[in-house]
mmCIF file of C-alpha atoms and ligand atoms in Angstrom:
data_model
loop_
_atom_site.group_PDB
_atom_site.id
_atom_site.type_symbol
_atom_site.label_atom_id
_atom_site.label_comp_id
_atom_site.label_asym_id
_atom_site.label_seq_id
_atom_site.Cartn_x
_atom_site.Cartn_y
_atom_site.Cartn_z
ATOM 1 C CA UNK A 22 33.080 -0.322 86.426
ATOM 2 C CA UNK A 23 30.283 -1.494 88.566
ATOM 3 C CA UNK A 24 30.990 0.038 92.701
ATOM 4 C CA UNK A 25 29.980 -3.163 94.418
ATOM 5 C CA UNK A 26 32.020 -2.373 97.761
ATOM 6 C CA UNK A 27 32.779 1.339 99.236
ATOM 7 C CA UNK A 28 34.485 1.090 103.123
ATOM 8 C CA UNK A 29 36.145 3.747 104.931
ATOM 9 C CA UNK A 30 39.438 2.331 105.789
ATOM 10 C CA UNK A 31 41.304 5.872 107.812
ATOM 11 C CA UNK A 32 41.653 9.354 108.528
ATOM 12 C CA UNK A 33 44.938 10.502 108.389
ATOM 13 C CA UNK A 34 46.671 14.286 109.597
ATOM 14 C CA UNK A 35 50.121 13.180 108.477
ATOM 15 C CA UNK A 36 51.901 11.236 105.737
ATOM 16 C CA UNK A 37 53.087 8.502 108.152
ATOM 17 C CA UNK A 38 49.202 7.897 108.899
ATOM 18 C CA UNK A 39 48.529 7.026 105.638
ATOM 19 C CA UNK A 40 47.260 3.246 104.960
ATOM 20 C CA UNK A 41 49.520 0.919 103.046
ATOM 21 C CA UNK A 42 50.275 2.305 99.850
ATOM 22 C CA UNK A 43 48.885 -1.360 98.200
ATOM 23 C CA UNK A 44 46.247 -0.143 95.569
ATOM 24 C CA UNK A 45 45.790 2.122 92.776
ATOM 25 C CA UNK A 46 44.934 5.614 94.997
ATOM 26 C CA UNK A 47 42.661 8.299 93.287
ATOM 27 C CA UNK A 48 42.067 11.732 95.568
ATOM 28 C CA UNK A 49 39.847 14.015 95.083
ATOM 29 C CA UNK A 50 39.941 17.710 95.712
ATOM 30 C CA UNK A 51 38.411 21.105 95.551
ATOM 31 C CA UNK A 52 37.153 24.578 97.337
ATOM 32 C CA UNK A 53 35.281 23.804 100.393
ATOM 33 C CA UNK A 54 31.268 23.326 99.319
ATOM 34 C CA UNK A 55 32.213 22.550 95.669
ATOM 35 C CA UNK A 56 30.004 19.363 95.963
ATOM 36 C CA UNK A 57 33.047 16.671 96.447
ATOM 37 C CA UNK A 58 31.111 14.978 99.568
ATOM 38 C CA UNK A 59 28.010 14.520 96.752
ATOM 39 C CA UNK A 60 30.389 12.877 94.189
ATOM 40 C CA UNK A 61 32.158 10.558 96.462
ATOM 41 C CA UNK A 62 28.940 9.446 97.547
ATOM 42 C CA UNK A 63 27.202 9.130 93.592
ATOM 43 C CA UNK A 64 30.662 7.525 92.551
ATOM 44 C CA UNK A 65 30.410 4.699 95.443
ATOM 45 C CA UNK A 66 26.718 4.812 94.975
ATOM 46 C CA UNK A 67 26.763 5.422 98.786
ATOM 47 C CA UNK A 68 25.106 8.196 100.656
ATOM 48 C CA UNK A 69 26.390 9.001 104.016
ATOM 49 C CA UNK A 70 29.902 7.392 102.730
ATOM 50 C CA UNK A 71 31.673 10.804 102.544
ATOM 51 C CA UNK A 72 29.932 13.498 104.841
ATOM 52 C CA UNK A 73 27.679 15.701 102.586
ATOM 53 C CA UNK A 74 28.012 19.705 104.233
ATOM 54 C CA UNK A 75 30.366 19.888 106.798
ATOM 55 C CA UNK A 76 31.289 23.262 108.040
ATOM 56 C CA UNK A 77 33.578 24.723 105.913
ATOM 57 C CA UNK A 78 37.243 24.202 106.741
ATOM 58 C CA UNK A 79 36.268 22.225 109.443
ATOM 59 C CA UNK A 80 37.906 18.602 108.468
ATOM 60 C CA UNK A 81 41.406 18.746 108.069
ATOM 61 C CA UNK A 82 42.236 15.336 107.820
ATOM 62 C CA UNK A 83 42.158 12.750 104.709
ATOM 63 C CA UNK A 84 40.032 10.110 104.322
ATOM 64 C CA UNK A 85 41.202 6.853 102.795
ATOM 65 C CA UNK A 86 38.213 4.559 101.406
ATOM 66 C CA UNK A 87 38.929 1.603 99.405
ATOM 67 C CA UNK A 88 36.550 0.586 96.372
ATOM 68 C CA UNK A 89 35.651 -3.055 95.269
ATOM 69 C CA UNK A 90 38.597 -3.856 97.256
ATOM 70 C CA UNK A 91 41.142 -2.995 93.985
ATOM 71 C CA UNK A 92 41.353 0.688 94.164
ATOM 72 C CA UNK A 93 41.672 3.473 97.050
ATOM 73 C CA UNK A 94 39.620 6.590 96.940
ATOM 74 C CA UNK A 95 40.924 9.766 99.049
ATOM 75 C CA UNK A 96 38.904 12.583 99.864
ATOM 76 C CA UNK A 97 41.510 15.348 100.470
ATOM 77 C CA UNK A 98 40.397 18.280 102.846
ATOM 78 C CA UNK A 99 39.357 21.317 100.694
ATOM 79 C CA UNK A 100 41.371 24.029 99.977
ATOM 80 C CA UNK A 101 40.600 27.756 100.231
ATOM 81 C CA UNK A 102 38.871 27.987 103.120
ATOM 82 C CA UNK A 103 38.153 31.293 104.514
ATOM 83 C CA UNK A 104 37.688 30.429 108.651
ATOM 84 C CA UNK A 105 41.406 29.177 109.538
ATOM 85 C CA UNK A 106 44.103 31.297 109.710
ATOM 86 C CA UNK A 107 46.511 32.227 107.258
ATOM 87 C CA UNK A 108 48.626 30.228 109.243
ATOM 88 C CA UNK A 109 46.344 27.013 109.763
ATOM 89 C CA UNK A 110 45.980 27.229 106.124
ATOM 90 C CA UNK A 111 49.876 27.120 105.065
ATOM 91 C CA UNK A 112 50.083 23.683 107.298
ATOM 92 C CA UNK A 113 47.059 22.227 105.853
ATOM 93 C CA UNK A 114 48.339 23.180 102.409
ATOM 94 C CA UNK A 115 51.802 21.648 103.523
ATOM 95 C CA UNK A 116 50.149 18.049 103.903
ATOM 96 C CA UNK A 117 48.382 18.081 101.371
ATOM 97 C CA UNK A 118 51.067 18.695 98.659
ATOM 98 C CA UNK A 119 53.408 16.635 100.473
ATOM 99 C CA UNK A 120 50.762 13.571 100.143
ATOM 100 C CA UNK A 121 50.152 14.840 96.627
ATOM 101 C CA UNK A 122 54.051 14.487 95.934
ATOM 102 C CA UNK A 123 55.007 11.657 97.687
ATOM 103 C CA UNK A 124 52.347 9.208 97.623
ATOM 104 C CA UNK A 125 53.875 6.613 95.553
ATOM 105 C CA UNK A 126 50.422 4.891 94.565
ATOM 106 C CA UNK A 127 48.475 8.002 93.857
ATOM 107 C CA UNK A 128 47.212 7.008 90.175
ATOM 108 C CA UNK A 129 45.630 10.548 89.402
ATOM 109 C CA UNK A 130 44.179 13.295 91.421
ATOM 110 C CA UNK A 131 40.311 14.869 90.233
ATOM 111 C CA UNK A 132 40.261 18.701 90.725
ATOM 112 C CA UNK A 133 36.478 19.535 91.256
ATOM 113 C CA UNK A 134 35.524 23.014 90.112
ATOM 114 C CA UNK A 135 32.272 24.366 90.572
ATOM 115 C CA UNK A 136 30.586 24.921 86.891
ATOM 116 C CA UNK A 137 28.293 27.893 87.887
ATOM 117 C CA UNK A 138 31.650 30.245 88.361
ATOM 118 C CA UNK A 139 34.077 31.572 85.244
ATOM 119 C CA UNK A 140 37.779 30.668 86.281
ATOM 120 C CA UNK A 141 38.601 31.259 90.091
ATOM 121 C CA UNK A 142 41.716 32.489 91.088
ATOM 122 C CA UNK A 143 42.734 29.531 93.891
ATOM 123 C CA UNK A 144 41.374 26.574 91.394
ATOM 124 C CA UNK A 145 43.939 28.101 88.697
ATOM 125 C CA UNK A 146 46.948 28.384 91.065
ATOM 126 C CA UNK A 147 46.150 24.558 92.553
ATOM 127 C CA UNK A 148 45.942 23.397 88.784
ATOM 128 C CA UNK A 149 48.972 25.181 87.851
ATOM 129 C CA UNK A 150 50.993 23.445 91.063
ATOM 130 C CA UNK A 151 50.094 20.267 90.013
ATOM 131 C CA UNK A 152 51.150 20.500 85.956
ATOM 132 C CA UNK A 153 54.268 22.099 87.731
ATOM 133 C CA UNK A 154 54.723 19.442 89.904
ATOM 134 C CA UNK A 155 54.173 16.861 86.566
ATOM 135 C CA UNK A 156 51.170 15.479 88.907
ATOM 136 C CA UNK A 157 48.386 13.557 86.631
ATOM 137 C CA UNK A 158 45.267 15.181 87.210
ATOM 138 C CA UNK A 159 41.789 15.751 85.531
ATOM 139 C CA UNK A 160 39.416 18.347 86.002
ATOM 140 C CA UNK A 161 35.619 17.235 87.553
ATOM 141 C CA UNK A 162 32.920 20.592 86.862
ATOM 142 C CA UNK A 163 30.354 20.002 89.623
ATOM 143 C CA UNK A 164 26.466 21.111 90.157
ATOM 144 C CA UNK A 165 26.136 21.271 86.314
ATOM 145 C CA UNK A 166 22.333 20.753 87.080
ATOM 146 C CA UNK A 167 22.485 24.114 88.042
ATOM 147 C CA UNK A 168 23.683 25.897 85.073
ATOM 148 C CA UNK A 169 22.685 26.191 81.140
ATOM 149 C CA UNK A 170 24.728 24.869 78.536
ATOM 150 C CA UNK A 171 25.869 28.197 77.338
ATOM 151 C CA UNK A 172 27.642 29.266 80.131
ATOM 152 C CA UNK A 173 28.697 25.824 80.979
ATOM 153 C CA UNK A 174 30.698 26.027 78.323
ATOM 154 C CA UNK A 175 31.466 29.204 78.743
ATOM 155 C CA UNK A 176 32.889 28.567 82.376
ATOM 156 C CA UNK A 177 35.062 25.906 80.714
ATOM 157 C CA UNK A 178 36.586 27.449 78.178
ATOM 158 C CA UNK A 179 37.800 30.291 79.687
ATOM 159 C CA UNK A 180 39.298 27.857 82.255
ATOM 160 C CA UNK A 181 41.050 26.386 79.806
ATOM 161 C CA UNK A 182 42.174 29.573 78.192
ATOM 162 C CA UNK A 183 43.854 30.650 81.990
ATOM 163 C CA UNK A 184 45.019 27.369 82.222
ATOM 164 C CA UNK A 185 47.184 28.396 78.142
ATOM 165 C CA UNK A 186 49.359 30.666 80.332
ATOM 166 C CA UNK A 187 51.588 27.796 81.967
ATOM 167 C CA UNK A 188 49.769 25.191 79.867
ATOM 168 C CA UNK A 189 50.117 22.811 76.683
ATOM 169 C CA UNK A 190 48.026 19.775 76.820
ATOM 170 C CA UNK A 191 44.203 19.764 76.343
ATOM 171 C CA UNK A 192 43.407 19.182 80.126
ATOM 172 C CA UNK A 193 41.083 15.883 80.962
ATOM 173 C CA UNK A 194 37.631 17.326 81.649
ATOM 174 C CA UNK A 195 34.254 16.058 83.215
ATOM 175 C CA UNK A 196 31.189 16.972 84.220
ATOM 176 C CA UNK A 197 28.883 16.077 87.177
ATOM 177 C CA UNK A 198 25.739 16.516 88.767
ATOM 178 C CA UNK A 199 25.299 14.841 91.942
ATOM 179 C CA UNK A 200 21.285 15.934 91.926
ATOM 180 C CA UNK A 201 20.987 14.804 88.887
ATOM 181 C CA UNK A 202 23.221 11.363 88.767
ATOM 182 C CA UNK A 203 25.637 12.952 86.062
ATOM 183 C CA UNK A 204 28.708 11.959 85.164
ATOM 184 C CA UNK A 205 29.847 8.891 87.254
ATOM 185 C CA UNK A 206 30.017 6.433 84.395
ATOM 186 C CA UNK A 207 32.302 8.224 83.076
ATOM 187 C CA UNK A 208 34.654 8.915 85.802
ATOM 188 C CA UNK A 209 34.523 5.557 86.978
ATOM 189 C CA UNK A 210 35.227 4.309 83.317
ATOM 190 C CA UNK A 211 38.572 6.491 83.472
ATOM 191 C CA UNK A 212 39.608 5.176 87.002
ATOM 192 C CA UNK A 213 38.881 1.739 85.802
ATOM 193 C CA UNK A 214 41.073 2.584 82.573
ATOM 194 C CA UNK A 215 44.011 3.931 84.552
ATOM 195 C CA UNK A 216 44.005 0.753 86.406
ATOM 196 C CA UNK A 217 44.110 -1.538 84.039
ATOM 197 C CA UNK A 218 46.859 0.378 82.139
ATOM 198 C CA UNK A 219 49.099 0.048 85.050
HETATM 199 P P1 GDP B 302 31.961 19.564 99.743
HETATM 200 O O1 GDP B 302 32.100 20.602 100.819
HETATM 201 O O2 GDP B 302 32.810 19.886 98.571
HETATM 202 O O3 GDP B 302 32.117 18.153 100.231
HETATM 203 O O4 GDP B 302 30.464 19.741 99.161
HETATM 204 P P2 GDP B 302 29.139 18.927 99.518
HETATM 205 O O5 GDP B 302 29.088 17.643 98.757
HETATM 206 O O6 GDP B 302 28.965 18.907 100.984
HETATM 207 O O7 GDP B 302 28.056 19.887 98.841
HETATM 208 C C1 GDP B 302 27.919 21.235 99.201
HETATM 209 C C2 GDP B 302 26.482 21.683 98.892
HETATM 210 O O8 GDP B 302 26.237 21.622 97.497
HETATM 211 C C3 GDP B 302 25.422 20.781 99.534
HETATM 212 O O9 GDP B 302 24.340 21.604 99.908
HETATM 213 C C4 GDP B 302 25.038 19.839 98.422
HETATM 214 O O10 GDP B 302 23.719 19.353 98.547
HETATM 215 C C5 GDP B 302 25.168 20.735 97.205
HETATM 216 N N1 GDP B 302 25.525 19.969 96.009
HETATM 217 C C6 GDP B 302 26.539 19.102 95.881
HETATM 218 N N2 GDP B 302 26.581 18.586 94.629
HETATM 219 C C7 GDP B 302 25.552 19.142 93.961
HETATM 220 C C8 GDP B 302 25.061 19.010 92.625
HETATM 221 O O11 GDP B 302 25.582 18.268 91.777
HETATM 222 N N3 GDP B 302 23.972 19.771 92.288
HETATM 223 C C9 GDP B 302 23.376 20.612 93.179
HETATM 224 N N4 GDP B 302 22.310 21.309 92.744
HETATM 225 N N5 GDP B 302 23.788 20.755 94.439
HETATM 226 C C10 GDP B 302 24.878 20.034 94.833
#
């Protein structure tokens, strides 16, 4: 899939904001600073599309964008945060599973993980939710510019040795580099897959 159009269509702070639910959606989500702002931007072959280094914690809301005017991207706020309070946090966390369960159009949702760590606690317990939840989902390892293949590898297959606790399937993995141009064929290839197959 070629991007030949990338607009920002809304923010939204509650379901009810949410655009029409007309297209294939796709949302995207991970630990503040995991380098999701980068890959929205390398996917859409946009810079400046998502905002690259906010403060951390600091955008709450979702952002709807719709691509080549057939599929939505959404840019969900990052989780695990460490400036809100606990309290902040639990209503944040409410929206976002509550768009996560209820959008009716929401095709598959890409859980970024940054590459350069072994398994962290809060990316486990999000990925667990979701195969709980029976939510489609693949995993995205970011920044793998920054890392050697060894422990690359490493860093993934001890994720998907947590992940054997609550776990069957083989989990749908990528790899990115946003420095580096890494891995956007490939993720685009799978959105454009999971549209057609619709
Ligand atoms: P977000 O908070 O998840 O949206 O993360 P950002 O996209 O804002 O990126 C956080 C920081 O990581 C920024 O300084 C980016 O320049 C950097 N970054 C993002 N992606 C990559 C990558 O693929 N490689 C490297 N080396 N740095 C990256």
């Amino acid at each position: 899939m070629k991007v030949t159009s990338a607009k920002f269509i809304k923010s939204a702070v509650a379901l009810d904001q949410c655009p029409s639910a007309e297209l294939p959606e796709f949302a995207f989500i991970g630990r503040s600073n995991v380098g999701k702002s980068s890959l929205i931007n390398l996917l859409t072959n946009k810079d400046g599309l998502a905002r690259v280094s906010k403060t951390p914690g600091r955008t709450r809301e979702l952002n709807f964008f719709k691509i080549n005017d057939n599929w939505s991207l959404v840019d969900l706020p990052g989780y695990g945060f460490a400036k809100v309070s606990k309290d902040q946090r639990e209503k944040f966390n409410e929206f976002v599973s509550e768009y996560i369960l209820e959008r009716e159009n929401l095709c598959g949702t890409f859980v970024l993980i940054d590459s350069r760590h072994t398994p962290q606690k809060i990316d486990l317990q999000f990925v667990q939710w979701l195969i709980e939840a029976g939510i489609p989902f693949a995993l995205v390892f970011t920044k793998i510019d920054k890392i050697k293949a060894t422990p690359l590898n490493k860093h993934i297959a001890l994720f998907k040795e947590a992940m054997k606790e609550w776990s069957n399937g083989e989990p749908i993995i990528f790899k990115s580099s946003a420095s580096k141009r890494l891995g956007y064929k490939e993720l685009l290839g799978f959105i454009e897959e999971a549209i057609q197959s619709q």
